[in-house]
Structure formats: structure tokens, C-alpha cells
Tab-separated table of C-alpha atoms in Angstrom:
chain	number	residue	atom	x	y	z
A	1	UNK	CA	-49.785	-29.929	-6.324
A	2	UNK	CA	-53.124	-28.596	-7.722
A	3	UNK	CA	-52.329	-25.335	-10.008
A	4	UNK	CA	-54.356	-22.644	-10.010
A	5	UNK	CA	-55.216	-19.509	-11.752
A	6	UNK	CA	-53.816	-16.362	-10.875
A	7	UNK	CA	-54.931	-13.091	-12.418
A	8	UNK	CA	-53.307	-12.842	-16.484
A	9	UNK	CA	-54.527	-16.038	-17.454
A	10	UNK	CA	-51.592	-17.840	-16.733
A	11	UNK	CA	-51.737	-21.090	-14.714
A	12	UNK	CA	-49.204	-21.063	-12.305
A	13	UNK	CA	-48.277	-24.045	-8.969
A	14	UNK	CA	-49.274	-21.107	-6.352
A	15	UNK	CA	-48.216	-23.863	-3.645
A	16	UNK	CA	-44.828	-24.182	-5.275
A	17	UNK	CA	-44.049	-20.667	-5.724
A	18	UNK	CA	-44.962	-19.748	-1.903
A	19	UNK	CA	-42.217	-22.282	-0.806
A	20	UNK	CA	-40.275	-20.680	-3.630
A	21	UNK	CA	-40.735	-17.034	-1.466
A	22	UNK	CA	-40.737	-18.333	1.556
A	23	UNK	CA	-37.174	-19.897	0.815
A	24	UNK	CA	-36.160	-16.635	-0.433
A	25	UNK	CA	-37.380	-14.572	2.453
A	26	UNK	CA	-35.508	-17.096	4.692
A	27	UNK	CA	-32.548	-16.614	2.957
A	28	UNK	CA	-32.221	-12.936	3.057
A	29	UNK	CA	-33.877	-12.709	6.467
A	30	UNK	CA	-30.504	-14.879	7.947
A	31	UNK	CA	-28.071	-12.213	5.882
A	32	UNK	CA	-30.299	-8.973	7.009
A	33	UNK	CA	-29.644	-9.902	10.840
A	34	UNK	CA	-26.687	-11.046	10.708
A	35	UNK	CA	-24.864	-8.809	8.322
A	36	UNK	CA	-26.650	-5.675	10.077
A	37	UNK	CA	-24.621	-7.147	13.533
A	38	UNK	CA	-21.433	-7.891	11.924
A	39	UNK	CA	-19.740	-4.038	12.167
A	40	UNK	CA	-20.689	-3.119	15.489
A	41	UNK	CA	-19.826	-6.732	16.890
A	42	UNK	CA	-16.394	-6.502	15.199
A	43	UNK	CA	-16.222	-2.717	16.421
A	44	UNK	CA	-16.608	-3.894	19.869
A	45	UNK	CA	-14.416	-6.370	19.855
A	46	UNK	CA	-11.601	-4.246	18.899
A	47	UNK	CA	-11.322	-4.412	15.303
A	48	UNK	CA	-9.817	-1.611	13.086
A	49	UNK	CA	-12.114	-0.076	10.530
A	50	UNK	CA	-9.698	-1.467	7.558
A	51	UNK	CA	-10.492	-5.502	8.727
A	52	UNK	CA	-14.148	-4.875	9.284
A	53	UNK	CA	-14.233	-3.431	5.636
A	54	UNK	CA	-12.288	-6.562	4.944
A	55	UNK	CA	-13.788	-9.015	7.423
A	56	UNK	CA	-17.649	-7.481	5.839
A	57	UNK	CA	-16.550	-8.045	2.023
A	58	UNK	CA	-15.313	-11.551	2.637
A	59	UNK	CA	-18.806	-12.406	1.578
A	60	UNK	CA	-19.486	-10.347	-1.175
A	61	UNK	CA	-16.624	-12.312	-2.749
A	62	UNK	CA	-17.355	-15.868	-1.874
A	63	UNK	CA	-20.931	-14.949	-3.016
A	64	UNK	CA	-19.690	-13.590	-6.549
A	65	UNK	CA	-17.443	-16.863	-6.616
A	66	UNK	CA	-20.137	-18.727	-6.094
A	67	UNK	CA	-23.331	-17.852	-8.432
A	68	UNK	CA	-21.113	-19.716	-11.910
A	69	UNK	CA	-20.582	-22.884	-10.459
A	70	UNK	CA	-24.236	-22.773	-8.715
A	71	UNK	CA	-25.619	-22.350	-12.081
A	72	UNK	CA	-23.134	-25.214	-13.256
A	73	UNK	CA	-24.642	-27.774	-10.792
A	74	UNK	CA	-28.242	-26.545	-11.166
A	75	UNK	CA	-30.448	-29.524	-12.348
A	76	UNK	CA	-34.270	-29.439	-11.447
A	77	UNK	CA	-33.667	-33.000	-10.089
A	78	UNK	CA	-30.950	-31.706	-7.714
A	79	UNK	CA	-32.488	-28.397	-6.865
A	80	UNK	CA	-33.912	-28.966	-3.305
A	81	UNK	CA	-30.435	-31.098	-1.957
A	82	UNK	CA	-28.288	-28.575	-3.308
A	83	UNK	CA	-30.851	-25.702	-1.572
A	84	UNK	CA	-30.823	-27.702	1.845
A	85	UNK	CA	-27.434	-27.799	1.843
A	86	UNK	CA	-27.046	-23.823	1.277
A	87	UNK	CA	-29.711	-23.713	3.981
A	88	UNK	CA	-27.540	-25.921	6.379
A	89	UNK	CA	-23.964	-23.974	5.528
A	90	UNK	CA	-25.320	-20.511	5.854
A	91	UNK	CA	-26.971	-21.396	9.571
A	92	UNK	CA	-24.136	-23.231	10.765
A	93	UNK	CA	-21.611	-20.273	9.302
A	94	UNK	CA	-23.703	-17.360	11.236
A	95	UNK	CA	-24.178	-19.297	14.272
A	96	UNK	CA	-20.400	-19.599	14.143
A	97	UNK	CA	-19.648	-15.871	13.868
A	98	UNK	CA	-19.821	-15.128	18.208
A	99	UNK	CA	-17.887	-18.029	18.347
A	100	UNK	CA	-15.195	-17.321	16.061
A	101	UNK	CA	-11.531	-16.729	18.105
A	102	UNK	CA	-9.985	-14.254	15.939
A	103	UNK	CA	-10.390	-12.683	12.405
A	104	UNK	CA	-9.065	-15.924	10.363
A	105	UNK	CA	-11.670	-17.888	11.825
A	106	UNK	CA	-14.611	-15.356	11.416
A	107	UNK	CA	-13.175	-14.640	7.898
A	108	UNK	CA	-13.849	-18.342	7.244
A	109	UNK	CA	-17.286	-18.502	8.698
A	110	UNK	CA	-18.201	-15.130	6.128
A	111	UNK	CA	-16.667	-17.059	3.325
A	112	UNK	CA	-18.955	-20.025	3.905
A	113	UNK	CA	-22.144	-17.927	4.309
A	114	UNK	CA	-21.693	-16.204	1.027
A	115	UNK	CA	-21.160	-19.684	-0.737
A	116	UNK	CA	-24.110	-20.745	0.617
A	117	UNK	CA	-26.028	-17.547	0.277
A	118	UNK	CA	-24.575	-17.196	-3.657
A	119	UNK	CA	-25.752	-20.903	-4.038
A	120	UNK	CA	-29.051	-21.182	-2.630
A	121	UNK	CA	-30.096	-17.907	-4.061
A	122	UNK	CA	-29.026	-18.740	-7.390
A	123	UNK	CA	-30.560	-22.166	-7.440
A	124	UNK	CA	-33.458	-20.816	-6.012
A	125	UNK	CA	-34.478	-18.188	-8.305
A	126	UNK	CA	-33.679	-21.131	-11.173
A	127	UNK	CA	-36.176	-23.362	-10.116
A	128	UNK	CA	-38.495	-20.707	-9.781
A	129	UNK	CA	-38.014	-19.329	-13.284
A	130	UNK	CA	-39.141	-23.181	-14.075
A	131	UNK	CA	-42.119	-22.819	-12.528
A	132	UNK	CA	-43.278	-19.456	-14.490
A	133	UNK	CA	-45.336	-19.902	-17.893
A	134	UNK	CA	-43.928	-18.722	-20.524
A	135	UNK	CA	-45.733	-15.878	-21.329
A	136	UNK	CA	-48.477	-13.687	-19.533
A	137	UNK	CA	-49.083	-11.102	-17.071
A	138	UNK	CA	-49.096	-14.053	-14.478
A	139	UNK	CA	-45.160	-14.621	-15.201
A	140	UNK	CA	-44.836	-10.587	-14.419
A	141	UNK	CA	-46.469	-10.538	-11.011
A	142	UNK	CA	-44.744	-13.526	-10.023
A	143	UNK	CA	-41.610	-12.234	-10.878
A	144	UNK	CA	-42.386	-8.702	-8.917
A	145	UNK	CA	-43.428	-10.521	-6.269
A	146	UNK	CA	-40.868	-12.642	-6.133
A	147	UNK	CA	-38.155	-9.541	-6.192
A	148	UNK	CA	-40.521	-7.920	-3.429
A	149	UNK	CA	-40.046	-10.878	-1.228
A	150	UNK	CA	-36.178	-10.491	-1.624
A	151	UNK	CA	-36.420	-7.267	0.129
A	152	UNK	CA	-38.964	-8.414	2.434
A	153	UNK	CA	-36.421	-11.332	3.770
A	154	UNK	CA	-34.460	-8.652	4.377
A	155	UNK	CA	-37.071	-5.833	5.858
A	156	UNK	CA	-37.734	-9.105	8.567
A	157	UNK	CA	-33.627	-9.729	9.834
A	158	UNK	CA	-33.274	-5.954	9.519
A	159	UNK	CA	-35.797	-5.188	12.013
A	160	UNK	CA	-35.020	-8.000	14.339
A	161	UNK	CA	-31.243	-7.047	14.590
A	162	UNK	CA	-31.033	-4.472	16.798
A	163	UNK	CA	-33.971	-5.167	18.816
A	164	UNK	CA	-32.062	-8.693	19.487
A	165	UNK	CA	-28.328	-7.115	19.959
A	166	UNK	CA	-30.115	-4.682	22.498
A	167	UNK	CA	-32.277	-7.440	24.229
A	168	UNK	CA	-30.022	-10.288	23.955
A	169	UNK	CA	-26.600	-9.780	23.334
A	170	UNK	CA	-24.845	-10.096	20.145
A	171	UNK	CA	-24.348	-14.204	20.323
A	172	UNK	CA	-28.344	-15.283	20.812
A	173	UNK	CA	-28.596	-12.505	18.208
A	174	UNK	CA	-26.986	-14.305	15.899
A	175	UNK	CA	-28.002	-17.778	16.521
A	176	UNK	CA	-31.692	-15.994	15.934
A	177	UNK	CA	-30.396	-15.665	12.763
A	178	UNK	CA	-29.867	-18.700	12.034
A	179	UNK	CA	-33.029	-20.224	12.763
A	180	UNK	CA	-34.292	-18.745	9.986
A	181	UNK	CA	-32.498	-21.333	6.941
A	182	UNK	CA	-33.055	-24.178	9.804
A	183	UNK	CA	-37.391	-23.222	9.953
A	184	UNK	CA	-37.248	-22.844	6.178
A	185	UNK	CA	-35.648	-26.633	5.537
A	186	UNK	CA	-39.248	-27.897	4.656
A	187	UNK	CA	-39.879	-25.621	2.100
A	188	UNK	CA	-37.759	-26.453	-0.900
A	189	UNK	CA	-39.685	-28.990	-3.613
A	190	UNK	CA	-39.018	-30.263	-6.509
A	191	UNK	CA	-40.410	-29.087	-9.594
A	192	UNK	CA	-43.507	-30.054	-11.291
A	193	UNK	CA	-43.030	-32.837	-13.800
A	194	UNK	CA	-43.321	-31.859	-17.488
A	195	UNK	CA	-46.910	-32.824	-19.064
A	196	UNK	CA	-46.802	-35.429	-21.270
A	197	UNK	CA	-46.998	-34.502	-24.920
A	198	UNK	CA	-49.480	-36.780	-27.469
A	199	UNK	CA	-48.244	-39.626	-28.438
A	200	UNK	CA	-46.081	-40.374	-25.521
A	201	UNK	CA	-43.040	-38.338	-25.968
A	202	UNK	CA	-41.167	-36.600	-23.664
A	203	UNK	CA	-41.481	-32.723	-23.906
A	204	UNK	CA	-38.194	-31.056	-25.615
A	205	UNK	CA	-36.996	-27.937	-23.269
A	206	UNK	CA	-37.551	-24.798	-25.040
A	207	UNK	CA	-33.683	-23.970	-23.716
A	208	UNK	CA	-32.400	-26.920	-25.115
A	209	UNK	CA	-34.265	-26.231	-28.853
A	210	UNK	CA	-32.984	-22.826	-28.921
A	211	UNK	CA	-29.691	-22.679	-30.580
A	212	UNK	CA	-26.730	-21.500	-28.565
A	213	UNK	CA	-25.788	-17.463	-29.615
A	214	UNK	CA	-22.803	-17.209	-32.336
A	215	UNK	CA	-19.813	-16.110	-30.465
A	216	UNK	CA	-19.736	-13.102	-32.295
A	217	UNK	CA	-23.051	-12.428	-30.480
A	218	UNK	CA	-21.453	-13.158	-26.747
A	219	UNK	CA	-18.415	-10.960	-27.605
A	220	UNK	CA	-20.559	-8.087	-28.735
A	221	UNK	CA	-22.086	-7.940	-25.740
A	222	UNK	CA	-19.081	-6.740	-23.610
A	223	UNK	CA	-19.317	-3.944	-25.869
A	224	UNK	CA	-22.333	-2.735	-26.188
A	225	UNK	CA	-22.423	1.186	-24.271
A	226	UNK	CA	-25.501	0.942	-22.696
A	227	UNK	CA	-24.729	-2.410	-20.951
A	228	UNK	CA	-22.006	-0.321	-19.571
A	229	UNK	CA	-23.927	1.929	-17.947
A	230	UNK	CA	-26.234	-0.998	-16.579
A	231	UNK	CA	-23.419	-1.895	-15.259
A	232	UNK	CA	-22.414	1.237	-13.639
A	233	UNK	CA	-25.774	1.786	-12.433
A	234	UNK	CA	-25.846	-1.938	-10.513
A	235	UNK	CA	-22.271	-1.123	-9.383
A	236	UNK	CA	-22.847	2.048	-8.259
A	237	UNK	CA	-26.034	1.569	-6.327
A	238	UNK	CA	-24.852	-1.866	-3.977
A	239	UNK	CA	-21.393	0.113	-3.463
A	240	UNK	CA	-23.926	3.189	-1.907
A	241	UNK	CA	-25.963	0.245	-0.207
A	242	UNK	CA	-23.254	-1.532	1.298
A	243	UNK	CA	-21.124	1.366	2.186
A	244	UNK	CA	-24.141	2.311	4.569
A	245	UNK	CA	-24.895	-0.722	5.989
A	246	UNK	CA	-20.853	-1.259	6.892
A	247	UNK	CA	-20.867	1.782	8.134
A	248	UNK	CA	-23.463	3.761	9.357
A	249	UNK	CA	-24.232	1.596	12.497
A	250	UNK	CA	-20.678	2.830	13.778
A	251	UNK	CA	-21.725	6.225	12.956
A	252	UNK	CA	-25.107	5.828	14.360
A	253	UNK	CA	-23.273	4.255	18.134
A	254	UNK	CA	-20.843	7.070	18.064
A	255	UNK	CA	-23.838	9.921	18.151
A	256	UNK	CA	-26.150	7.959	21.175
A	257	UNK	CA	-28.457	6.369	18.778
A	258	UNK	CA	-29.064	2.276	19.699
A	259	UNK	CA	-28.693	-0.668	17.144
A	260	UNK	CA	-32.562	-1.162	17.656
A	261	UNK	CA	-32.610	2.232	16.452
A	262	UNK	CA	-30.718	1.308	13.254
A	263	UNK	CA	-32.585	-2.020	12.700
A	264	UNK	CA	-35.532	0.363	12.500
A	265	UNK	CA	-33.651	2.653	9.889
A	266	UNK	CA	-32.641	-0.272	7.603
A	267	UNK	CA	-35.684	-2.567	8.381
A	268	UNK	CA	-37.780	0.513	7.022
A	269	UNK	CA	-35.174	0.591	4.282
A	270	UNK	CA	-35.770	-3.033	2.836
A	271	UNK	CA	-39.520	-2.430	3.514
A	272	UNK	CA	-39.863	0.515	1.172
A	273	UNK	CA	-37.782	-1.414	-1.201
A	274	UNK	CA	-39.859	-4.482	-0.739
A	275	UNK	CA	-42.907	-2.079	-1.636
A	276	UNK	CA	-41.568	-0.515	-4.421
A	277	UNK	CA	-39.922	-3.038	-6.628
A	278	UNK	CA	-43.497	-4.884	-7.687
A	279	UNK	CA	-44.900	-1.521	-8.968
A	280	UNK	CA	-41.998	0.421	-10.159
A	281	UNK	CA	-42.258	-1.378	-13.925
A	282	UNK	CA	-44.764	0.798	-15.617
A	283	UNK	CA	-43.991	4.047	-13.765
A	284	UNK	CA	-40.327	3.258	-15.364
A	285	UNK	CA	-40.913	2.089	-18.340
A	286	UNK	CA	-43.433	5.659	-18.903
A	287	UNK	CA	-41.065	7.988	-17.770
A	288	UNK	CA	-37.747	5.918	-19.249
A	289	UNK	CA	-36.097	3.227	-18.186
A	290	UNK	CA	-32.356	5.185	-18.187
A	291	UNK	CA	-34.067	8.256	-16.957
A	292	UNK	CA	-35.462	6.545	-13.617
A	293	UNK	CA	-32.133	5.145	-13.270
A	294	UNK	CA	-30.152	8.421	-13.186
A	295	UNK	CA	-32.859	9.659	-10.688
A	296	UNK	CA	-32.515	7.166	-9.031
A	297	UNK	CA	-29.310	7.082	-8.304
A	298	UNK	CA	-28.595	10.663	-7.858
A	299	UNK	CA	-31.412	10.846	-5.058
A	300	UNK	CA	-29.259	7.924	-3.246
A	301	UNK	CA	-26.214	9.709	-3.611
A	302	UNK	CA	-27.721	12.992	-1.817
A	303	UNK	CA	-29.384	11.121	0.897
A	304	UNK	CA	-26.261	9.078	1.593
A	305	UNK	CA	-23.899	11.854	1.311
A	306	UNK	CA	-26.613	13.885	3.973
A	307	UNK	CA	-26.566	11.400	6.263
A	308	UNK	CA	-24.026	12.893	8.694
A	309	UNK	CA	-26.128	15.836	8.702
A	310	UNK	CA	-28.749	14.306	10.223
A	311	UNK	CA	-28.486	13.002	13.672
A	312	UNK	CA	-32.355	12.591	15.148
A	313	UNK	CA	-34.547	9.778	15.312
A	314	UNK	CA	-37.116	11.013	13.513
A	315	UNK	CA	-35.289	12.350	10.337
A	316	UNK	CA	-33.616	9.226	9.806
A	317	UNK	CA	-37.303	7.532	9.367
A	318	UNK	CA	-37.769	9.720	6.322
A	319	UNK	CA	-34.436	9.284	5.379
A	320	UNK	CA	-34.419	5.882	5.437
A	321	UNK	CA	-37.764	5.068	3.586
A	322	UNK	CA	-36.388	7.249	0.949
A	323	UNK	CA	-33.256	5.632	0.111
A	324	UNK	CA	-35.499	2.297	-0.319
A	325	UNK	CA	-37.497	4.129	-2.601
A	326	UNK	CA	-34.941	5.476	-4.486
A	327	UNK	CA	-33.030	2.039	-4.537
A	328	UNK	CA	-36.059	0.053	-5.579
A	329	UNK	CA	-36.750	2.388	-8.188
A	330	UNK	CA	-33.232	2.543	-9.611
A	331	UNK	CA	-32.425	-1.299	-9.389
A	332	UNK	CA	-36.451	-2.658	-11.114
A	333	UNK	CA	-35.631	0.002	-13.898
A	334	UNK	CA	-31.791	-1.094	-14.406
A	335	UNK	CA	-33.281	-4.959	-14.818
A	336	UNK	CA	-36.586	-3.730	-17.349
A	337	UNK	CA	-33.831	-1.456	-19.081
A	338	UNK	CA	-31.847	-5.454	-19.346
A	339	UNK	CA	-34.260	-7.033	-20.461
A	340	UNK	CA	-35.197	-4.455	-23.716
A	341	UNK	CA	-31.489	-4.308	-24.071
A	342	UNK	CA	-31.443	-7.630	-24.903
A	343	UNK	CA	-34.405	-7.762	-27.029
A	344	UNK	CA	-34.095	-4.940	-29.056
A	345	UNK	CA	-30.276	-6.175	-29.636
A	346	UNK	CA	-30.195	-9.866	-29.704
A	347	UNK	CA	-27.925	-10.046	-26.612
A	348	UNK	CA	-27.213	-13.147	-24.991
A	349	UNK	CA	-29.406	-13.235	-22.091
A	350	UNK	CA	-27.093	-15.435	-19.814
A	351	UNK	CA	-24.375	-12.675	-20.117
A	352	UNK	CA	-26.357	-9.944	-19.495
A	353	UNK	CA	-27.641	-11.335	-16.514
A	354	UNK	CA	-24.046	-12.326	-15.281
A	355	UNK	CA	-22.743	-9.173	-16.112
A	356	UNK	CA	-25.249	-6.950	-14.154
A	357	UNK	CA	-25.366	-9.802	-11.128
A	358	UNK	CA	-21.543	-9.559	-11.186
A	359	UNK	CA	-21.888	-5.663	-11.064
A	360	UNK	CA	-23.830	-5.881	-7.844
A	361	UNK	CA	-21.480	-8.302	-6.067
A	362	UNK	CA	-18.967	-6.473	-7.206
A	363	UNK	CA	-20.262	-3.300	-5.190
A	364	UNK	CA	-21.156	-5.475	-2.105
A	365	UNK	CA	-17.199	-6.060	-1.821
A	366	UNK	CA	-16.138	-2.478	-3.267
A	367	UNK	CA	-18.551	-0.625	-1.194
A	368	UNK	CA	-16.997	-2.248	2.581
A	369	UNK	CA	-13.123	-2.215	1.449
A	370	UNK	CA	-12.999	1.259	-0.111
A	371	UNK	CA	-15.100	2.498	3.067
A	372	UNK	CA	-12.980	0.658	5.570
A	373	UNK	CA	-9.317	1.950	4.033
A	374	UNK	CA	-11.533	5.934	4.078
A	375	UNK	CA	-12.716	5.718	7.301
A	376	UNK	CA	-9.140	4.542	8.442
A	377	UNK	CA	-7.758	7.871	7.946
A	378	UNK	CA	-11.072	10.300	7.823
A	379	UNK	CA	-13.210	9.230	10.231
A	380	UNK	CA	-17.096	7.783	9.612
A	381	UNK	CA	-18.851	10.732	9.099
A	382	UNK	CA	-16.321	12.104	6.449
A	383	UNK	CA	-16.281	8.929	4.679
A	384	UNK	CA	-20.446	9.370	4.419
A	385	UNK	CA	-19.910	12.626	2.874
A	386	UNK	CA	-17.613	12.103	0.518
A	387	UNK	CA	-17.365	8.589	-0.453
A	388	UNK	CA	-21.438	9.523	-2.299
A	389	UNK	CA	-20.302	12.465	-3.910
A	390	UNK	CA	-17.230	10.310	-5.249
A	391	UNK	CA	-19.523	7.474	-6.491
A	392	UNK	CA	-22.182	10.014	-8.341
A	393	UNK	CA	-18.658	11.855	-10.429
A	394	UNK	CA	-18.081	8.056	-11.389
A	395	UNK	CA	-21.167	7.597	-12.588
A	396	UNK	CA	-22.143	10.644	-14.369
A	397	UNK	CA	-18.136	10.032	-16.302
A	398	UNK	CA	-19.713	6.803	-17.208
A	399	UNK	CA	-22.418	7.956	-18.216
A	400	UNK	CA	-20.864	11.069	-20.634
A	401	UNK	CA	-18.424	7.953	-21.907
A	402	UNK	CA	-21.797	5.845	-22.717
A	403	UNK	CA	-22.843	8.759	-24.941
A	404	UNK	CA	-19.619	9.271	-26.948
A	405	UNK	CA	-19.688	5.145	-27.507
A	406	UNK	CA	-23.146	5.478	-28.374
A	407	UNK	CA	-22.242	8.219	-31.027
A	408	UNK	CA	-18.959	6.376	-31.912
A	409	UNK	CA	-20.747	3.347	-32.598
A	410	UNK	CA	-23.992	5.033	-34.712
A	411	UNK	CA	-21.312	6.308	-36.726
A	412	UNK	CA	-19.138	3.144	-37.515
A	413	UNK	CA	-23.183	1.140	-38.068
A	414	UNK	CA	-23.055	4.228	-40.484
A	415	UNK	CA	-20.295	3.986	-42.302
A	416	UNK	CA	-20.734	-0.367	-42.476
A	417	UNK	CA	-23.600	0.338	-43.819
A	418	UNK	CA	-22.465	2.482	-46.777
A	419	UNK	CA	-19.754	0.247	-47.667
């Protein structure tokens, strides 16, 4: 594959990383349709709202369950078997969801859609990061792009969702779904060979020459205060996200609105997020990293928590758009925030990264289970209101506990010091 040059003066396989999007976008396109179907088909098959909170986070927890041992089996020699085979599992799980004879059985189809989601994603984005330079603004807009296209996978299954259910019934729906993993078998490649350094020898991997962090390092890590909040933040916002998704299209039905209607809403959702993420860096890092993330997140909270408020067409547009914005914004400043975190601190950068990808799947499983067991005995549109509200108190404690570490700790650096 010839490499070009992008803007940044980095030299970068621009073949390579297009089927490294594309794969992505196929990926997340599969889970956007599908996952936007799975409420309202469980709804109408009779379902209560605790086992579609359930039935929604099965998942979420096969995903988290899965991203460790991806990483564990990623080689760059085995990247593009172990990717077709996540492509294969998750379009053979979602075409198996209409045909699924009771909740064991779907349950089981969910489970193996997350492992193949958590796998292919993980691998995925691995052999990507192999394919960046090392430095350069080249790496950066790869990397935004790359997060944009994340959101654009799902922008494309989010808008297709209800237009399908509507059109076609919820079975062709989801078997639409799946042809997106089967169209994007081609794309996977394998990484570029290493150049050859003078003199023959094989090229050392710049991970393999950098020494492995003192365990003292990895332990401090789980207690520094501002990964805390990081991981608050991550938590916080997928437990908002996912919380909506569960359960808004049920809220949505129950007021005359259409699931075309709310594939609009949420497609428009993941666009503006889409948008957003590859410019939000240097608005962030100029007003604050932390500081976008508390706006951030306390804009979601208000537009989630308004949401039963708002019961036309046209609102919800706005509304929608918003929430992408604010989500994008939030989530790109939480990772920049990461990534000086570990810098300035010399934090391991595998645990960070675990810790605020664990955060996330932990609030695609909290968000559907807590809102399933709420809505049981208070109804949707109570569960919109106050669920929010609930989240943002848990936050802004976290936050006021951040502080007080942050002061604890300046004082015992203090005090080490002086001794």
C-alpha cells in the first residue's frame, strides 16, 4: 500500500486507515440499529420493563468482559482473523435476535454480540494505533477522525432503525443490521511490515524497549483523585446515554411519536457527536479540560431530565442535537484530560485507559438495569426526570470528594517533603 502525506507532516497508509474506519463504522452501524430496536421489540412482545433493562445490559457486560482478553490475543499477525470473526459473531447474534423463542435465548444472542462487539472494537482500534506515526499533527487528526467515525457508525444504524421497524417489520430490520459486519468482511488488513533498519536488523518495538512501570506506579494510579473523577465523568455520561436509548423509545410510542421518529432523534444524536468529537480538543483544552467536562455533563443532565417535558417533533430535533453536543464535548475532554493526567503524573497508560473504558461499560450496564427496576414502579417519564437529577448529585459528591483528596493529598506531598 503506497503511503501518503496527510497534512502535519506525518506519513501515514491513508488506504489502511480507511479500512480501519470503515471497519469501525460497520461495527457501530450493526449496534446503532439493532440496539435502537431492541426495547420496543421486547416491549411488544410482552416483556416487563425490569428484563428489558436486563435483557439490554446483557451486552454491556459481555462487552466489558471482553475488551482484557481481546487485548490478550491481540497480535498484528492475528488482527484481521480475530476481526472477521467478531464481524461473523456479531451478524449472526443480531440476525438471531427476531428469532430468539424466549428471553434465555435472546439473552444469549446479546451476550455474543457484545463479545464480538468488545473484541473487534478493541482489536480494531489496536491495529490502528499501529498504523499512526509516532508523533505529529497527522497522528491527531487521525485519531479525531477516527473517534468521529465511531459516532458516525452509529449516526448511520440510528437513522436506519426506525425507518426499517416502520417499513419492514422488526425481523428484516434486524437482519439489515446485520449486513453491515457481513459488507465490511473485506476491509480488515494486515498491518504494514516494519522498515528494515541498516544493517539488516529487525526493528525493536518502541513498547517492547520501554520498561514495564514499577508496581508502585500501577498501584498509585487507583488513587490518584482526579482519575476518579475521570472516572465519574465516563460513568456518569454512558449511564445518561444508555438510560435514554433503553428508554426513551417506550416513552416516545406511549405519546404517538413513531420509531422512525426516534431513529431521527438519536441518528441526529450520534451525528452531532460524530461532528463534534474531531474539533472539541482545542476549544477544551482553552477553556479547561475539567471545566468542559462539568459543562458538559450538567447540560446532559438538564436535557435528559427535560425530556418528558417535551413531547413535539420539532423540539426533540433541538433536543437531540444538543445532547450530542454536549456528549461529544464532555467525553473528547474526559480522554485529553487522560492523556495530561498521565503525562504530567507518570501514570501507567494501559490502566488509565482500562479504567476510563471500564467506566463507560460500566454505565452501558448501570444505565439499562437501574432504569428498568425505576421504571418498574414509576413509570417512563418519572424515571426520565429523576433518574438525571440523581446521576448529576452523584457526580457533583464526586466531584466535592475529588477536591478534599486533592487537598488531602497536597498536604501529605507536603509534609513527605519536609521530612
Amino acid at each position: 500500500m503506497r503511503l501518503a502525506t496527510l497534512p502535519g507532516r506525518a506519513r501515514l497508509p491513508v488506504g489502511r486507515l480507511l479500512c480501519a474506519y470503515g471497519t469501525i463504522i460497520a461495527f457501530n452501524a450493526c449496534d446503532g440499529l439493532s440496539s435502537s430496536l431492541v426495547s420496543p421489540f421486547l416491549d411488544a412482545a410482552g416483556f416487563l420493563p425490569t428484563a428489558i433493562g436486563a435483557l439490554v445490559a446483557a451486552q454491556g457486560v459481555a462487552s466489558l468482559g471482553s475488551r482484557l482478553p481481546a487485548g490478550a490475543l491481540y497480535h498484528a499477525r492475528r488482527a484481521r482473523v480475530l476481526t472477521w470473526l467478531a464481524l461473523l459473531a456479531q451478524a449472526g447474534a443480531v440476525a438471531a435476535y427476531p428469532l430468539a423463542a424466549d428471553a434465555l435465548q435472546f439473552g444469549a444472542a446479546r451476550v455474543v454480540a457484545g463479545l464480538a462487539l468488545g473484541l473487534g472494537t478493541t482489536v480494531n482500534f489496536a491495529l490502528f494505533t499501529e498504523l499512526l506515526p509516532p508523533t505529529g499533527a497527522g497522528r491527531l487528526r487521525a485519531v479525531g477522525v477516527y473517534l468521529g467515525c465511531q459516532s458516525a457508525g452509529y449516526a448511520i444504524g440510528n437513522f436506519l432503525s426506525g425507518v426499517a421497524a416502520d417499513a419492514l417489520g422488526y425481523a428484516p430490520a434486524f437482519w439489515l443490521a446485520a449486513a453491515f459486519p457481513l459488507l465490511a468482511l473485506p476491509l480488515p488488513q494486515r498491518p504494514p511490515a516494519p522498515p528494515a533498519e541498516s544493517g539488516g536488523a529487525a526493528p525493536k518495538s518502541v513498547v517492547a524497549m520501554r520498561p514495564a512501570p514499577a508496581w508502585p506506579a500501577r498501584l498509585r494510579a487507583y488513587r490518584e483523585p482526579e482519575l476518579g473523577l475521570m472516572i465519574a465523568l465516563a460513568f456518569s455520561m454512558l449511564f445518561l446515554y444508555n438510560l435514554v436509548n433503553t428508554f426513551f423509545p417506550l416513552f416516545a410510542l406511549g405519546i404517538g411519536l413513531s420509531l422512525s421518529q426516534v431513529g431521527v432523534f438519536r441518528g441526529l444524536q450520534s451525528l452531532a457527536n460524530a461532528i463534534t468529537r474531531p474539533f472539541t480538543g482545542e476549544l477544551a483544552r482553552q477553556l479547561g479540560y475539567r471545566r468542559m467536562g462539568h459543562l458538559g455533563l450538567a447540560a446532559s443532565v438538564a436535557l435528559t431530565a427535560a425530556l418528558p417535558w417535551f413531547q413535539l417533533f420539532e423540539v426533540y430535533v433541538g433536543v437531540f442535537l444538543l445532547l450530542g453536543l454536549t456528549r461529544g464535548a464532555a467525553l473528547v475532554s474526559n480522554s485529553l484530560s487522560a492523556v495530561e493526567l498521565v503525562e504530567r503524573r507518570g501514570l501507567p497508560r494501559g490502566i488509565v485507559a482500562g479504567l476510563l473504558n471500564a467506566a463507560q461499560d460500566g454505565g452501558n450496564i448501570a444505565g439499562p438495569v437501574v432504569g428498568g427496576l425505576v421504571v418498574a414502579s414509576l413509570g417512563v417519564g418519572t424515571t426520565l426526570h429523576l433518574l438525571p437529577l440523581a446521576m448529576g448529585v452523584l457526580y457533583l459528591v464526586a466531584v466535592v470528594g475529588v477536591a478534599l483528596g486533592g487537598a488531602g493529598a497536597a498536604c501529605a506531598d507536603e509534609a513527605e517533603s519536609r521530612a
